[in-house]
Protein backbone atom coordinates (compact mmCIF):
# COMPACT_ATOMS: atom_id res chain seq x y z
CA MET A 1 33.89 8.75 23.14
CA ASN A 2 32.19 9.66 19.94
CA ARG A 3 30.85 6.01 19.70
CA ILE A 4 29.39 6.17 23.37
CA ALA A 5 27.18 9.14 22.53
CA PRO A 6 25.15 7.58 19.69
CA LEU A 7 24.88 4.30 21.68
CA ALA A 8 23.60 6.15 24.62
CA ALA A 9 21.17 8.10 22.42
CA LEU A 10 19.88 4.90 20.94
CA LEU A 11 19.45 3.44 24.29
CA SER A 12 17.63 6.39 25.58
CA LEU A 13 15.27 6.23 22.60
CA THR A 14 14.70 2.61 23.06
CA LEU A 15 13.93 3.06 26.77
CA PHE A 16 11.84 6.09 25.94
CA GLY A 17 9.80 3.77 23.44
CA VAL A 18 9.16 1.41 26.17
CA SER A 19 7.87 4.18 28.52
CA PHE A 20 5.71 5.54 25.85
CA ALA A 21 3.98 2.20 25.31
CA GLN A 22 3.50 1.76 29.09
CA ALA A 23 2.32 5.34 29.83
CA GLN A 24 -0.56 5.07 27.19
CA GLN A 25 -4.09 5.34 28.69
CA TRP A 26 -6.02 4.21 25.65
CA ILE A 27 -9.41 6.25 25.34
CA ASP A 28 -12.53 4.96 23.64
CA HIS A 29 -13.48 7.88 21.59
CA ARG A 30 -17.15 8.07 20.38
CA PRO A 31 -18.01 11.61 19.08
CA SER A 32 -21.64 12.45 19.59
CA GLY A 33 -23.58 11.88 16.44
CA ALA A 34 -20.53 10.88 14.35
CA GLY A 35 -21.60 7.14 14.17
CA TYR A 36 -18.08 5.73 14.96
CA ARG A 37 -15.73 4.73 17.70
CA VAL A 38 -11.84 4.58 17.71
CA GLU A 39 -9.26 4.05 20.53
CA PHE A 40 -6.79 6.93 21.00
CA PRO A 41 -3.57 6.47 22.96
CA ALA A 42 -4.51 9.56 25.08
CA LYS A 43 -7.60 11.85 25.33
CA PRO A 44 -8.00 13.60 22.06
CA VAL A 45 -8.89 17.32 21.54
CA GLU A 46 -12.00 17.81 19.16
CA ASN A 47 -12.36 20.58 16.73
CA SER A 48 -15.36 21.22 14.24
CA GLN A 49 -15.77 23.45 11.38
CA ASP A 50 -17.54 24.08 8.08
CA LEU A 51 -15.42 23.82 4.89
CA ASP A 52 -16.70 25.76 1.91
CA THR A 53 -16.73 23.70 -1.16
CA PRO A 54 -18.20 24.18 -4.73
CA SER A 55 -20.88 21.65 -3.54
CA GLY A 56 -21.65 23.51 -0.34
CA PRO A 57 -20.50 23.43 3.18
CA VAL A 58 -18.86 20.13 4.30
CA LYS A 59 -19.07 19.55 8.08
CA ILE A 60 -15.87 18.32 9.40
CA ARG A 61 -14.85 17.08 12.99
CA ILE A 62 -11.31 16.30 13.86
CA SER A 63 -10.21 14.66 16.89
CA SER A 64 -6.49 14.45 17.52
CA VAL A 65 -3.74 13.79 19.97
CA GLU A 66 0.06 14.51 19.54
CA ILE A 67 2.49 12.52 21.49
CA ASP A 68 6.24 13.09 20.98
CA GLY A 69 5.83 14.42 17.52
CA ARG A 70 3.65 11.71 16.34
CA THR A 71 -0.04 12.58 15.56
CA PHE A 72 -3.16 10.26 15.77
CA MET A 73 -6.35 11.70 14.36
CA SER A 74 -9.76 10.88 13.14
CA ILE A 75 -11.72 13.11 10.75
CA ASP A 76 -15.48 12.82 10.06
CA SER A 77 -16.78 14.67 7.06
CA LEU A 78 -20.41 15.03 6.33
CA TYR A 79 -21.08 16.18 2.59
CA PRO A 80 -24.20 17.93 1.66
CA THR A 81 -27.29 16.15 0.47
CA ASN A 82 -26.87 17.69 -3.03
CA VAL A 83 -23.70 15.90 -3.60
CA GLU A 84 -24.07 12.71 -5.81
CA THR A 85 -22.44 9.88 -4.04
CA GLY A 86 -21.91 7.77 -7.13
CA ASP A 87 -19.30 4.88 -7.07
CA PRO A 88 -17.84 4.50 -3.65
CA GLN A 89 -14.58 3.07 -4.97
CA ALA A 90 -14.09 6.00 -7.40
CA ASN A 91 -14.80 8.30 -4.53
CA LEU A 92 -12.31 6.43 -2.44
CA ASP A 93 -9.76 6.77 -5.28
CA SER A 94 -10.38 10.37 -5.51
CA ALA A 95 -9.83 10.78 -1.81
CA ARG A 96 -6.70 8.95 -1.88
CA SER A 97 -5.22 10.75 -4.89
CA GLY A 98 -6.03 14.13 -3.24
CA GLY A 99 -4.60 13.29 -0.06
CA VAL A 100 -1.36 11.99 -1.64
CA ARG A 101 -1.06 15.12 -3.78
CA ASN A 102 -1.80 17.52 -0.74
CA VAL A 103 1.06 16.32 1.15
CA GLU A 104 3.29 15.89 -1.94
CA GLY A 105 3.67 12.28 -1.00
CA THR A 106 4.25 8.88 -2.58
CA LEU A 107 1.73 6.16 -2.20
CA ARG A 108 3.74 3.16 -0.71
CA ARG A 109 0.96 0.69 -0.01
CA GLU A 110 -2.89 0.45 -0.54
CA GLU A 111 -5.32 -2.15 0.30
CA ARG A 112 -9.12 -2.25 -0.46
CA LEU A 113 -11.07 -3.33 2.54
CA THR A 114 -14.52 -3.14 4.09
CA VAL A 115 -15.00 -1.88 7.65
CA SER A 116 -18.43 -2.58 9.17
CA SER A 117 -19.73 -3.49 5.57
CA ALA A 118 -18.58 -0.12 4.29
CA PRO A 119 -15.93 0.32 1.47
CA ALA A 120 -12.70 1.28 2.90
CA ARG A 121 -8.98 1.77 1.93
CA ARG A 122 -5.80 1.39 4.05
CA MET A 123 -2.76 3.12 2.84
CA VAL A 124 0.78 4.13 3.71
CA ILE A 125 2.03 7.39 2.19
CA ASP A 126 5.77 8.60 2.41
CA ILE A 127 6.04 12.33 2.74
CA PRO A 128 9.72 13.01 1.72
CA ARG A 129 9.86 16.79 2.32
CA THR A 130 9.04 16.31 6.01
CA ASN A 131 10.74 12.76 6.36
CA GLN A 132 7.44 11.43 7.65
CA ALA A 133 4.95 8.71 6.73
CA ALA A 134 1.27 8.60 7.17
CA ASP A 135 -0.60 5.29 7.71
CA ALA A 136 -4.38 5.92 6.98
CA LEU A 137 -7.77 4.28 6.97
CA LEU A 138 -10.46 5.82 4.72
CA VAL A 139 -14.20 4.60 5.28
CA LEU A 140 -17.04 5.80 3.21
CA ASN A 141 -20.47 5.26 4.57
CA GLY A 142 -23.01 7.08 2.43
CA ARG A 143 -22.36 10.83 2.74
CA ARG A 144 -19.71 10.48 5.50
CA LEU A 145 -16.12 9.99 4.79
CA TYR A 146 -14.05 8.78 7.97
CA GLN A 147 -10.27 9.08 8.11
CA VAL A 148 -8.14 7.59 10.72
CA VAL A 149 -4.63 8.80 10.37
CA TYR A 150 -1.48 8.32 12.06
CA LEU A 151 1.41 10.73 11.01
CA GLY A 152 5.05 10.40 12.36
CA PRO A 153 8.67 10.13 11.43
CA ARG A 154 9.15 7.65 8.66
CA GLY A 155 9.50 4.07 10.15
CA THR A 156 7.24 4.75 13.15
CA GLU A 157 4.12 3.70 11.07
CA ASN A 158 4.92 0.11 11.95
CA ALA A 159 4.68 0.55 15.65
CA PRO A 160 2.12 -1.58 17.47
CA GLU A 161 0.26 1.37 18.83
CA VAL A 162 -0.32 2.58 15.26
CA GLY A 163 -1.93 -0.75 14.41
CA ARG A 164 -4.08 -0.62 17.44
CA PHE A 165 -5.30 2.85 16.76
CA LEU A 166 -6.29 2.13 13.03
CA SER A 167 -7.80 -1.34 13.64
CA SER A 168 -9.89 -0.03 16.53
CA PHE A 169 -12.02 2.05 14.19
CA THR A 170 -15.54 0.74 13.68
CA LEU A 171 -18.84 2.20 12.49
CA LEU A 172 -21.50 2.14 15.11
CA ARG A 173 -25.26 1.18 14.01
């Protein structure tokens, strides 16, 4: 009987995964004035705030949806005009390193890209203390840093809906 329970649990998770994929109503999300679009697997909740930094306030808008312990989010940060933009690759290096450090994670994979002609990074980060992984896209466009992030249990970062979410991001002209 002990062998049946794990098999039943595995089958229910497999069936649940199928219903998750079928139940999704993908939403084309275009926050007003943010200059981007991304497809979410459900309608996201949007929050805005000013974050105080040594360079001045940074305007941040976070759009997110959580489905079954898996989080899909986009973060749009607008830096003040007094911040020197400098080398975009160095800025992306700094953003990557800060993100990995903040979650006490390990960078598993990183790829340099361009998205809509803007420098970008795609990375997968293991987060051992929570047994999670993040698959993230960072795009730097002038004074705006865009982050499209999936966070979920380790192994789920390879799910088709994660790829769809991250690859749907584009800058609007």
